[in-house]
PDB file of C-alpha atoms in Angstrom:
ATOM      1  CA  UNK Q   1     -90.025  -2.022  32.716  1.00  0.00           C
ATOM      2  CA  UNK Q   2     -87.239  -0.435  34.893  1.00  0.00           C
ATOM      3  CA  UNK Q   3     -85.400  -4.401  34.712  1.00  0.00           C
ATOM      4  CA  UNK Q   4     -86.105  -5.230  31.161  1.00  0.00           C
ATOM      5  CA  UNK Q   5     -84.013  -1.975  30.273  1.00  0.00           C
ATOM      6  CA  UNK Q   6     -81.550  -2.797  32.565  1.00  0.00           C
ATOM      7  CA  UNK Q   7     -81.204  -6.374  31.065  1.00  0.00           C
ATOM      8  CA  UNK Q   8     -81.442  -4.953  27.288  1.00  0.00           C
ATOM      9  CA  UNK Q   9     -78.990  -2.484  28.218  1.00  0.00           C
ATOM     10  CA  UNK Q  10     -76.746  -5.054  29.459  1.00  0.00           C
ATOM     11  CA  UNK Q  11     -77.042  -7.280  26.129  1.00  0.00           C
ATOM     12  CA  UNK Q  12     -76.501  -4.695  23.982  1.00  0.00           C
ATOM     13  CA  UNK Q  13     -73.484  -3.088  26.086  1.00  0.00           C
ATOM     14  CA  UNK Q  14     -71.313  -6.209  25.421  1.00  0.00           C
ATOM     15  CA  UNK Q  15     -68.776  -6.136  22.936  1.00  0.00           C
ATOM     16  CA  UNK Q  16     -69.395  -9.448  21.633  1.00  0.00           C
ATOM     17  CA  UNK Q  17     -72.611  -8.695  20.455  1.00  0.00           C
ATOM     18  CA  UNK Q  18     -72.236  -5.408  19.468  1.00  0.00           C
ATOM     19  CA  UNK Q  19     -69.940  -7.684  16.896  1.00  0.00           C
ATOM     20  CA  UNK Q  20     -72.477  -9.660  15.946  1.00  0.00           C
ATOM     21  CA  UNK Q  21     -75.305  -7.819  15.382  1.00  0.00           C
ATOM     22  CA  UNK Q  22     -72.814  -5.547  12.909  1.00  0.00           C
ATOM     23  CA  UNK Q  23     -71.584  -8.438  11.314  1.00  0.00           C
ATOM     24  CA  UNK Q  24     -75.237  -9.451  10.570  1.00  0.00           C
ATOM     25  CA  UNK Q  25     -76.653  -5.833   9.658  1.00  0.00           C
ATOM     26  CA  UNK Q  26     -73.792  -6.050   6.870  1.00  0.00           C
ATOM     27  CA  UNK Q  27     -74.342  -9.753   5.744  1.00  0.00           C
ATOM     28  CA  UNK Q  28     -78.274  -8.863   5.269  1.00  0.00           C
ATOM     29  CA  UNK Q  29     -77.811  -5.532   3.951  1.00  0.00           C
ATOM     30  CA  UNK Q  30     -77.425  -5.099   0.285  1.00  0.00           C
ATOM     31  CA  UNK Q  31     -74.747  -2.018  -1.230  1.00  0.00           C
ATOM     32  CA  UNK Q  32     -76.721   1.147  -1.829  1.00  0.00           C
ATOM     33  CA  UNK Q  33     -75.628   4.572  -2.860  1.00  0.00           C
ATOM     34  CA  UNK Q  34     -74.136   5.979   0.150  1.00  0.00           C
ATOM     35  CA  UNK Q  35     -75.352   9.770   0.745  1.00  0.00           C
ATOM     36  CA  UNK Q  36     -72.738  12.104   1.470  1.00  0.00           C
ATOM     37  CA  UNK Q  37     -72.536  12.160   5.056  1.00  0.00           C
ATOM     38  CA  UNK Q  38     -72.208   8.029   4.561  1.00  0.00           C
ATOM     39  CA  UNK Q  39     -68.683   5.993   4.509  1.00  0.00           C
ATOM     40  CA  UNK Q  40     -68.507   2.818   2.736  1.00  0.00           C
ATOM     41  CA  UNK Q  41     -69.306  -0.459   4.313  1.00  0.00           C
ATOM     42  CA  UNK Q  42     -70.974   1.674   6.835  1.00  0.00           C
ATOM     43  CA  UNK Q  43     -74.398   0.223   9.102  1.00  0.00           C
ATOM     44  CA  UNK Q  44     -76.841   2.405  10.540  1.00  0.00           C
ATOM     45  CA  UNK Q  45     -77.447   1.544  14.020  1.00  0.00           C
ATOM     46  CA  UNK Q  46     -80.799   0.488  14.926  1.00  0.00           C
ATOM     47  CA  UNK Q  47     -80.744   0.601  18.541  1.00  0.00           C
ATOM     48  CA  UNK Q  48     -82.200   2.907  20.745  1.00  0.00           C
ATOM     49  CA  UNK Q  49     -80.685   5.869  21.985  1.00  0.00           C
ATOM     50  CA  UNK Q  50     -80.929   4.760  25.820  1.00  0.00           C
ATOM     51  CA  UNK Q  51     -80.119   1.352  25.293  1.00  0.00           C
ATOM     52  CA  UNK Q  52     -76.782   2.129  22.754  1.00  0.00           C
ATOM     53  CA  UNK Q  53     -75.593   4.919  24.355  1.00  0.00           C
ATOM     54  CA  UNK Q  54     -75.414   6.722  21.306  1.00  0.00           C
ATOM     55  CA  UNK Q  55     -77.160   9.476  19.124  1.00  0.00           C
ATOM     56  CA  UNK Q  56     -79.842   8.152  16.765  1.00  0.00           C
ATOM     57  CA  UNK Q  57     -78.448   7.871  12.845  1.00  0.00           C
ATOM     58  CA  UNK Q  58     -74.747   7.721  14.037  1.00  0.00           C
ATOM     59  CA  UNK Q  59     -73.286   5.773  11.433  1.00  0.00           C
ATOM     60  CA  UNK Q  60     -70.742   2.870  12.642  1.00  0.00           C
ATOM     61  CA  UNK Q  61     -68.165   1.858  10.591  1.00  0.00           C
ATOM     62  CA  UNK Q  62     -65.516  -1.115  10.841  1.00  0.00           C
ATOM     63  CA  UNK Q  63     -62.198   0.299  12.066  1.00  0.00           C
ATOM     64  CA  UNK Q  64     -59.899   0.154   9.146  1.00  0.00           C
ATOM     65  CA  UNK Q  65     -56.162   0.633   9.084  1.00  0.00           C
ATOM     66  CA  UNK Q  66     -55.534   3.908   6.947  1.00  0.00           C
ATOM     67  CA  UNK Q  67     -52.402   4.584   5.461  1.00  0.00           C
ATOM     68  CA  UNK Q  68     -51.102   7.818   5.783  1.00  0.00           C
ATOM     69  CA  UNK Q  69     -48.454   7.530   2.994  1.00  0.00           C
ATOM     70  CA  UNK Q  70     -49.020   5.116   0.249  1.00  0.00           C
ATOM     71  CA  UNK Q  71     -47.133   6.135  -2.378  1.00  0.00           C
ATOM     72  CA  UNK Q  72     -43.972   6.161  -0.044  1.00  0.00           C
ATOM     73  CA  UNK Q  73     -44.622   2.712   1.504  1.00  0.00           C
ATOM     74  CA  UNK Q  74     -45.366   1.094  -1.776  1.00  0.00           C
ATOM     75  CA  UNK Q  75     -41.870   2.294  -2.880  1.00  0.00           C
ATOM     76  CA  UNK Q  76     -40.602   1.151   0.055  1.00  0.00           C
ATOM     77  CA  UNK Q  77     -41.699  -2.759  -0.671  1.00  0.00           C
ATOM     78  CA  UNK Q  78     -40.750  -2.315  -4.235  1.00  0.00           C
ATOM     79  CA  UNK Q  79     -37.403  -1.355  -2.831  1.00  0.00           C
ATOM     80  CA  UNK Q  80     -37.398  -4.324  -0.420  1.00  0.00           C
ATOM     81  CA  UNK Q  81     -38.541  -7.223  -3.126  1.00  0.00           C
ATOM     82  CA  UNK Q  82     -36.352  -5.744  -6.111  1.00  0.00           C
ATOM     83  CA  UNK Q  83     -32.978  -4.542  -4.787  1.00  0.00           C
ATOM     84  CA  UNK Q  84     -31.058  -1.876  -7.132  1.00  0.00           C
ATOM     85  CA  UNK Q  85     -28.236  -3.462  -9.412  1.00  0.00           C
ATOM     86  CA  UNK Q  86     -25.877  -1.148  -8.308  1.00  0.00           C
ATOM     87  CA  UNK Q  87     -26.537  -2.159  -4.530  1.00  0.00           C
ATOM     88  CA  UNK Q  88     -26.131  -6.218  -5.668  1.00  0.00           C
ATOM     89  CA  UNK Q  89     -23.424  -5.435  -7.538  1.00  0.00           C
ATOM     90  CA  UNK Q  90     -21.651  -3.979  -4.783  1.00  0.00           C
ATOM     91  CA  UNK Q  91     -22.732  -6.596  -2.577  1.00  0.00           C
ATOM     92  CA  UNK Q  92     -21.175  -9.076  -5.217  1.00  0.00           C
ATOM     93  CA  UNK Q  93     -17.547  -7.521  -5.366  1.00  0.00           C
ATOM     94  CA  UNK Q  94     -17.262  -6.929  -1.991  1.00  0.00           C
ATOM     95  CA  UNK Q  95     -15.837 -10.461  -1.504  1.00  0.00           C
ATOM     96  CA  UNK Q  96     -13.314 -10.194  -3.983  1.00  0.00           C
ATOM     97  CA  UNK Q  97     -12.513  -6.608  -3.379  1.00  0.00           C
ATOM     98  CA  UNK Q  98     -11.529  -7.837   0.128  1.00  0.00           C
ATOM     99  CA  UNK Q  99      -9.423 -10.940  -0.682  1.00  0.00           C
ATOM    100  CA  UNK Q 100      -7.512  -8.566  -3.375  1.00  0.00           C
ATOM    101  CA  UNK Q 101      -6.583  -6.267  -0.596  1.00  0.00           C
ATOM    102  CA  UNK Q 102      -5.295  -9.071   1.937  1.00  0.00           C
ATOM    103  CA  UNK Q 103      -3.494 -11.115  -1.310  1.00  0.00           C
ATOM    104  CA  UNK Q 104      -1.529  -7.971  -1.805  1.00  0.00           C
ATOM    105  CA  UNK Q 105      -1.129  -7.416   2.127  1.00  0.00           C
ATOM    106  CA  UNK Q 106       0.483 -11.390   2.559  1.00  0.00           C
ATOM    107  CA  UNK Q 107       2.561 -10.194  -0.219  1.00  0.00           C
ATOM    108  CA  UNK Q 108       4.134  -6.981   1.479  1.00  0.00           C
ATOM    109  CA  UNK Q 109       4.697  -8.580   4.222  1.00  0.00           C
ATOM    110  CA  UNK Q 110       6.256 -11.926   2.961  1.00  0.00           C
ATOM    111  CA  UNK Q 111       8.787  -9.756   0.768  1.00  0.00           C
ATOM    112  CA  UNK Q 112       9.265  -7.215   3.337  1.00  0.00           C
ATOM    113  CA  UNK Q 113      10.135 -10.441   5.909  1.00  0.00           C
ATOM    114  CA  UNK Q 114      12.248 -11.730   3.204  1.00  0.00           C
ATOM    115  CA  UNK Q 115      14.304  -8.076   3.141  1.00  0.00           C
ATOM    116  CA  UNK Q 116      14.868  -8.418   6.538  1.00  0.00           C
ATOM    117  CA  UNK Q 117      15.512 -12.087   6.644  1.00  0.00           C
ATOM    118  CA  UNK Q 118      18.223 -11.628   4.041  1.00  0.00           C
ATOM    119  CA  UNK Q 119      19.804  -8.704   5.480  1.00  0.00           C
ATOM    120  CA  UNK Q 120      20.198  -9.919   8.825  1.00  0.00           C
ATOM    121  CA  UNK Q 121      21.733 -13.109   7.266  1.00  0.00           C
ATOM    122  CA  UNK Q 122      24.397 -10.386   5.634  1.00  0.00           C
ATOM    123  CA  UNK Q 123      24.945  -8.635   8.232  1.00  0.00           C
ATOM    124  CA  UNK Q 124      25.779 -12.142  10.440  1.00  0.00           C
ATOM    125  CA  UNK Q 125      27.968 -13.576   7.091  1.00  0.00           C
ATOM    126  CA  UNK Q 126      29.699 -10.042   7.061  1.00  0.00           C
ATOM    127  CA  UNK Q 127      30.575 -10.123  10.732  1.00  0.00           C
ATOM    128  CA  UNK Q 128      31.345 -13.503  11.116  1.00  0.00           C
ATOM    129  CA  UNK Q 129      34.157 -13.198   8.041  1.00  0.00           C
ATOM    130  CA  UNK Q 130      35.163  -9.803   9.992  1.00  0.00           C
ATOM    131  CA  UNK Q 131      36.005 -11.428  13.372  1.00  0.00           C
ATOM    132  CA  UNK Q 132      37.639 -14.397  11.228  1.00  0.00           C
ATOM    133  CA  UNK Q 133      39.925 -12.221   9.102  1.00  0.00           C
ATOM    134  CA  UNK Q 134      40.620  -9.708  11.941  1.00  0.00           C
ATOM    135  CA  UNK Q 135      42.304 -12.648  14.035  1.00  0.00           C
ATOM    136  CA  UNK Q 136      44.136 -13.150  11.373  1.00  0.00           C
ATOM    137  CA  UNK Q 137      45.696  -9.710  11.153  1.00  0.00           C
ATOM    138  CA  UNK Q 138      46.055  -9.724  14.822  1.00  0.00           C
ATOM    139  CA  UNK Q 139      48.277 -13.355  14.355  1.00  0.00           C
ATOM    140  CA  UNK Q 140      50.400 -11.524  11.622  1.00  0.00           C
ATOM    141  CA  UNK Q 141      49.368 -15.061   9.287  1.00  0.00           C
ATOM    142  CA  UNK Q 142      47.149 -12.574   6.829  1.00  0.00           C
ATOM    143  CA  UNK Q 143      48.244 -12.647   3.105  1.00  0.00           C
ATOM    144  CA  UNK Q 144      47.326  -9.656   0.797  1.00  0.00           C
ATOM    145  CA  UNK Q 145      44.081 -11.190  -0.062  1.00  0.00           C
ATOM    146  CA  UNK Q 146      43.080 -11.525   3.448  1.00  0.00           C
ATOM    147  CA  UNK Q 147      43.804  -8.015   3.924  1.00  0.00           C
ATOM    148  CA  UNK Q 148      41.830  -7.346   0.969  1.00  0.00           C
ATOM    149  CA  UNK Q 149      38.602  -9.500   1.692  1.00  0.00           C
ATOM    150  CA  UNK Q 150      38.897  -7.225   5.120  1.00  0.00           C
ATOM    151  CA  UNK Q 151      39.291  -3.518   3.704  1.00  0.00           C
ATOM    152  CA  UNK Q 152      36.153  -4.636   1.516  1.00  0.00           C
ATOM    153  CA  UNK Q 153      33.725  -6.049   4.157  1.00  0.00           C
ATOM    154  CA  UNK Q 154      35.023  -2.987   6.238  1.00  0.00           C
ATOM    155  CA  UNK Q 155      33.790  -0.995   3.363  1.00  0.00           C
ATOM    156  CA  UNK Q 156      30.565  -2.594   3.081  1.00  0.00           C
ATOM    157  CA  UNK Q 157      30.490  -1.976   6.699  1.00  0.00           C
ATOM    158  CA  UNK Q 158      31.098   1.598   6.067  1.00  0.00           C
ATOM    159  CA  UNK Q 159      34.087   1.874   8.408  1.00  0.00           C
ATOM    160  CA  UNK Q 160      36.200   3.515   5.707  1.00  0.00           C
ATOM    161  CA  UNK Q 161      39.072   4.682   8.259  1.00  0.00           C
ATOM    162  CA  UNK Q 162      39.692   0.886   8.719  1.00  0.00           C
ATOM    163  CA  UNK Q 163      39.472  -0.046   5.269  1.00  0.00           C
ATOM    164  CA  UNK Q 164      41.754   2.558   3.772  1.00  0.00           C
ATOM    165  CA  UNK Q 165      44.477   1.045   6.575  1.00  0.00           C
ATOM    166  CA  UNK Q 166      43.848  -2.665   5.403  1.00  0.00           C
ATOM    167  CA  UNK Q 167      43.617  -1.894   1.647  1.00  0.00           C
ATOM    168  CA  UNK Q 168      46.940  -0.102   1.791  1.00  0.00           C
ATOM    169  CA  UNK Q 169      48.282  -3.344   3.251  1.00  0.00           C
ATOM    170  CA  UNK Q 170      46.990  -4.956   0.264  1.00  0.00           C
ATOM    171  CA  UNK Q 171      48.578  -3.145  -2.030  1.00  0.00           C
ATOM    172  CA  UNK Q 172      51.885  -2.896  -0.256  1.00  0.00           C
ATOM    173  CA  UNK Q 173      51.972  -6.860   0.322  1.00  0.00           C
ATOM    174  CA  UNK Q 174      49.829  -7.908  -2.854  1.00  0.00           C
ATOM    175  CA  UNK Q 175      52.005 -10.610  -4.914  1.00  0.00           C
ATOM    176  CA  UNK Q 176      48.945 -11.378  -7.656  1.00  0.00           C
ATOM    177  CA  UNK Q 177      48.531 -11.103 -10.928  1.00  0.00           C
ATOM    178  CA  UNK Q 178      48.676  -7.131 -11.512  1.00  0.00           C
ATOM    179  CA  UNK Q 179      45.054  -6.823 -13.103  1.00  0.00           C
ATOM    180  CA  UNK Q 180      43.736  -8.157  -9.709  1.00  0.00           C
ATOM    181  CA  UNK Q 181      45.692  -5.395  -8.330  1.00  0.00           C
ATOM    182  CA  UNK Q 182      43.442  -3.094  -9.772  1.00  0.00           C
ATOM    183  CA  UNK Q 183      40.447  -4.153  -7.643  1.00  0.00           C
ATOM    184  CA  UNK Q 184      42.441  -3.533  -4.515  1.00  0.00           C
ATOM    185  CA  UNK Q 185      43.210   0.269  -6.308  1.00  0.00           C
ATOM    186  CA  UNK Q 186      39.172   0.348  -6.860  1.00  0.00           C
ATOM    187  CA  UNK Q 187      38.718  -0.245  -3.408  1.00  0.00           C
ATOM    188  CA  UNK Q 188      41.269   2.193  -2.267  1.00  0.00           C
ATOM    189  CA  UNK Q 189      39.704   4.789  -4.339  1.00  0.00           C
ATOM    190  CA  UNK Q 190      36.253   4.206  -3.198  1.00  0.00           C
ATOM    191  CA  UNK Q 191      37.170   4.745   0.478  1.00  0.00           C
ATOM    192  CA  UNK Q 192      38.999   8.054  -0.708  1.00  0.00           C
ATOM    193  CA  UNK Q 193      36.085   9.433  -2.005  1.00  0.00           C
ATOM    194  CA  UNK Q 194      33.568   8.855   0.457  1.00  0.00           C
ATOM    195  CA  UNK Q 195      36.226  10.423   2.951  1.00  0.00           C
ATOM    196  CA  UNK Q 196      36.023  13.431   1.245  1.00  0.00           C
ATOM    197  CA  UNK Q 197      40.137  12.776  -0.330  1.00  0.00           C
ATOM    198  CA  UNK Q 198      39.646  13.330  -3.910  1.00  0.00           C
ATOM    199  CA  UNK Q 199      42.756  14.120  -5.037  1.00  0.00           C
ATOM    200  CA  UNK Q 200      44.128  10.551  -3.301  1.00  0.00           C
ATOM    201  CA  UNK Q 201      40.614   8.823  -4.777  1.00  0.00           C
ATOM    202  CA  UNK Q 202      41.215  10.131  -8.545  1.00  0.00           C
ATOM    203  CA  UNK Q 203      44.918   9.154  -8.158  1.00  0.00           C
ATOM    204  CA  UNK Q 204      43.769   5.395  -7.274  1.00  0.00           C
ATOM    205  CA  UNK Q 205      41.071   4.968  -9.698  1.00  0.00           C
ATOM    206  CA  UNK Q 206      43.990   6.047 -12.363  1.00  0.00           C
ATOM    207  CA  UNK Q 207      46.226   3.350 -11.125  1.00  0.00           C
ATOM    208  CA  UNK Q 208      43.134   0.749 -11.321  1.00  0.00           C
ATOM    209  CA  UNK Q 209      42.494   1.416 -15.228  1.00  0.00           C
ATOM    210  CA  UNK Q 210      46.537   1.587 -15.812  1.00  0.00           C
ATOM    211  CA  UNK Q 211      46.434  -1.693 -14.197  1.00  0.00           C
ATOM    212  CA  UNK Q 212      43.323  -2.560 -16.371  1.00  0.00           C
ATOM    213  CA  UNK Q 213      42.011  -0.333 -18.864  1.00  0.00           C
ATOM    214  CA  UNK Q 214      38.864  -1.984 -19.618  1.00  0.00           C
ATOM    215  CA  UNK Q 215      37.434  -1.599 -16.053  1.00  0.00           C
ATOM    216  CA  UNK Q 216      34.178   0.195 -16.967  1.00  0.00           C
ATOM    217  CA  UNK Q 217      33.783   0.521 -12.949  1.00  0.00           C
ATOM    218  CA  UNK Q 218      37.010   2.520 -11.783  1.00  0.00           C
ATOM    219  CA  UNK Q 219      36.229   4.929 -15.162  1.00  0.00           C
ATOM    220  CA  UNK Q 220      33.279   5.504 -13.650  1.00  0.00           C
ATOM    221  CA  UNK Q 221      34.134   6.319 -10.246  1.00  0.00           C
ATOM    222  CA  UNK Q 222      36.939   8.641 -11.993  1.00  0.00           C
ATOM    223  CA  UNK Q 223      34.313  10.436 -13.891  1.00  0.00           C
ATOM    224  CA  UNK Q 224      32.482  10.401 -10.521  1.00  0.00           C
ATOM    225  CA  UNK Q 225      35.124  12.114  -8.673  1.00  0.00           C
ATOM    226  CA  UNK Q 226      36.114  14.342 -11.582  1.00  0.00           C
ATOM    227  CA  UNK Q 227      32.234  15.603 -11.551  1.00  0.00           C
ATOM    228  CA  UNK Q 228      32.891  16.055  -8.077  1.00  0.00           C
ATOM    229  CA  UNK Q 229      34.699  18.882  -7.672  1.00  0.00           C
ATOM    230  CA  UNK Q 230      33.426  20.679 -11.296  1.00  0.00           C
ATOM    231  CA  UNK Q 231      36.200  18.785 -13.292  1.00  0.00           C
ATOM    232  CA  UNK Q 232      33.412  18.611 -16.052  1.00  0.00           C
ATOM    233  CA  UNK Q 233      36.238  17.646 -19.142  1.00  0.00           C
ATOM    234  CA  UNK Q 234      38.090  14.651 -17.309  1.00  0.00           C
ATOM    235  CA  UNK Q 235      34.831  13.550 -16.116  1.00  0.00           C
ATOM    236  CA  UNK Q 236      33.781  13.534 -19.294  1.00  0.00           C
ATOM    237  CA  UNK Q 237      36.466  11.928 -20.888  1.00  0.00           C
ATOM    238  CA  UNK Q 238      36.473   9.125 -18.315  1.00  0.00           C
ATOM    239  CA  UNK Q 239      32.548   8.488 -18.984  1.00  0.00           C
ATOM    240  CA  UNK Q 240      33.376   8.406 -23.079  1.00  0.00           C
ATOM    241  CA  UNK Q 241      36.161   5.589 -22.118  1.00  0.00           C
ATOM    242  CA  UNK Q 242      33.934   3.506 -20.124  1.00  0.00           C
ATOM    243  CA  UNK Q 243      31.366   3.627 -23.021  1.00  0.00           C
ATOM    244  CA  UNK Q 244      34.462   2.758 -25.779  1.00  0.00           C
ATOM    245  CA  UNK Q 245      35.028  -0.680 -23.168  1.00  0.00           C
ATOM    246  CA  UNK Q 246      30.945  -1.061 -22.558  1.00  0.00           C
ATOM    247  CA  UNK Q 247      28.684   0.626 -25.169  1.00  0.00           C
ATOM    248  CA  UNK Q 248      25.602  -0.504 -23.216  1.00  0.00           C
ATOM    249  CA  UNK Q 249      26.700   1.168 -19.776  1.00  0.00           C
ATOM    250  CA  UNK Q 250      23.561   3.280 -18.573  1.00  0.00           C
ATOM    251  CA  UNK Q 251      25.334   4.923 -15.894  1.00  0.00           C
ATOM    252  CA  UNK Q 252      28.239   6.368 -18.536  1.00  0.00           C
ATOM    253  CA  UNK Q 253      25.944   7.202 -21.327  1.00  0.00           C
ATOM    254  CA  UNK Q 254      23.566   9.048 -19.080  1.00  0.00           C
ATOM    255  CA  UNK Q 255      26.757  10.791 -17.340  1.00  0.00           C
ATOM    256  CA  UNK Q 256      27.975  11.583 -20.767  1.00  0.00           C
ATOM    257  CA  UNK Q 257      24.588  12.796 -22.436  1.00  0.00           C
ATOM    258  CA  UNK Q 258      24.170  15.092 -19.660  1.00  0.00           C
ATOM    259  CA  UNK Q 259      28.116  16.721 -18.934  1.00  0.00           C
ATOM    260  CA  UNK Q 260      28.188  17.194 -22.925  1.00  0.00           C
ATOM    261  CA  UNK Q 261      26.194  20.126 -23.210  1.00  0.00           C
ATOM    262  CA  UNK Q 262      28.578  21.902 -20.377  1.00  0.00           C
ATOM    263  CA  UNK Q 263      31.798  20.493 -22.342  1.00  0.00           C
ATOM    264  CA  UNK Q 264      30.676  21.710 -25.520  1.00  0.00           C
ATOM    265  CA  UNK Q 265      30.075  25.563 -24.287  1.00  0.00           C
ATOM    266  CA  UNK Q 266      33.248  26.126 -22.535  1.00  0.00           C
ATOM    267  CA  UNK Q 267      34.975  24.803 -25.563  1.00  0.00           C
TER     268      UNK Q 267
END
């Protein structure tokens, strides 16, 4: 007796058939109203207590996966097999958004390399026609245009000391026609004023539009100067001739639209 218990107990301890003999209890058994203390799909085990290991009328059950959160993990796949339009939509104008941005970076930098491409070829023009003219002066074979061509690159250059010396030699030495002269008077003027000279820049722009009295520019740079130093009626007057030789002038009519108010109360 003592070995056949030992053998059943063996049999019955194995997993495999534990399997089995569930697997067949459930084929063979038909579905009944469970009782309360009953799960679904459940089998009754019919071994005995010494042989199973277990309490008699424990009910064993086939270990099922539970899900803790269904609502939440159905969501979760409905999220997963139909994206939101707003998320493809984004994922659909990223592309373009992206080659906007480095379109309009290329373009920055191509005009930005073209600034500096075209000032540096200036600057090299603007030096290269200094060091040409200055020999020149130095050989005492300049003409008055050559001294000219210098005083303006010098202005460009913003050496006005310099300019003001060569421009004077221009006008001193000039043998053109006298409404060229005017440019060189311009000029003069120009340095003048950014050298803080008024009086000898308004006296040079008046000689430039005796010279030529349709130069819109040296009217302008009078009314400039004239604003200057609060001479608000000449200034005005110069911006009103500019306009009677150039209606369309924006910087005159804007000059003149905003000094008439202050003309038109002092008088």
């Amino acid at each position: 007796m003592v070995g056949q218990a030992a053998a059943q107990a063996r049999l019955v301890s194995c997993p495999l058939c534990l399997l089995r003999r569930q697997f067949a209890c459930f084929q063979s058994s038909r579905p009944r109203q469970s009782s309360k203390s009953e799960t679904p799909y459940s089998v009754r085990c019919t071994l005995p207590q010494t042989a199973a290991g277990l309490q008699p009328g424990l009910l064993v059950a086939p270990r099922q996966r539970t899900n803790t959160h269904p609502r939440q993990t159905c969501c979760s796949m409905q999220g997963l097999q139909h994206p939101a339009p707003v998320a493809v939509l984004a994922e659909g104008l990223e592309a373009p958004v992206q080659l906007v941005y480095l379109v309009t970076l290329l373009g920055f930098l191509v005009v930005g390399a073209y600034l500096v491409v075209r000032q540096a070829l200036i600057t090299r023009e603007l030096e290269e026609a200094a060091k040409t003219l200055g020999d020149r002066v130095r050989q005492k074979d300049a003409t008055c245009e050559d001294y000219f061509e210098l005083g303006v690159i010098l202005l460009r250059k913003k050496l006005f000391t310099q300019a003001t010396k060569n421009l004077e030699k221009a006008k001193k030495t000039w043998n053109g026609e006298p409404d060229e002269l005017a440019q060189v008077h311009n000029a003069l003027g120009f340095a003048y004023f950014n050298m803080e000279r008024n009086e000898l820049a308004q006296a040079a722009y008046r000689q430039a539009v005796e010279l030529q009295p349709g130069y819109v520019t040296a009217w302008n740079n009078l009314g400039d100067a004239c604003e200057k130093v609060r001479d608000y009626e000449n200034a005005y007057k110069a911006y009103k001739e500019a306009l009677a030789y150039a209606p369309d002038n924006k910087v005159a009519q804007s000059r003149a639209d905003a000094l008439k108010n202050r003309v038109s109360s002092r008088v």
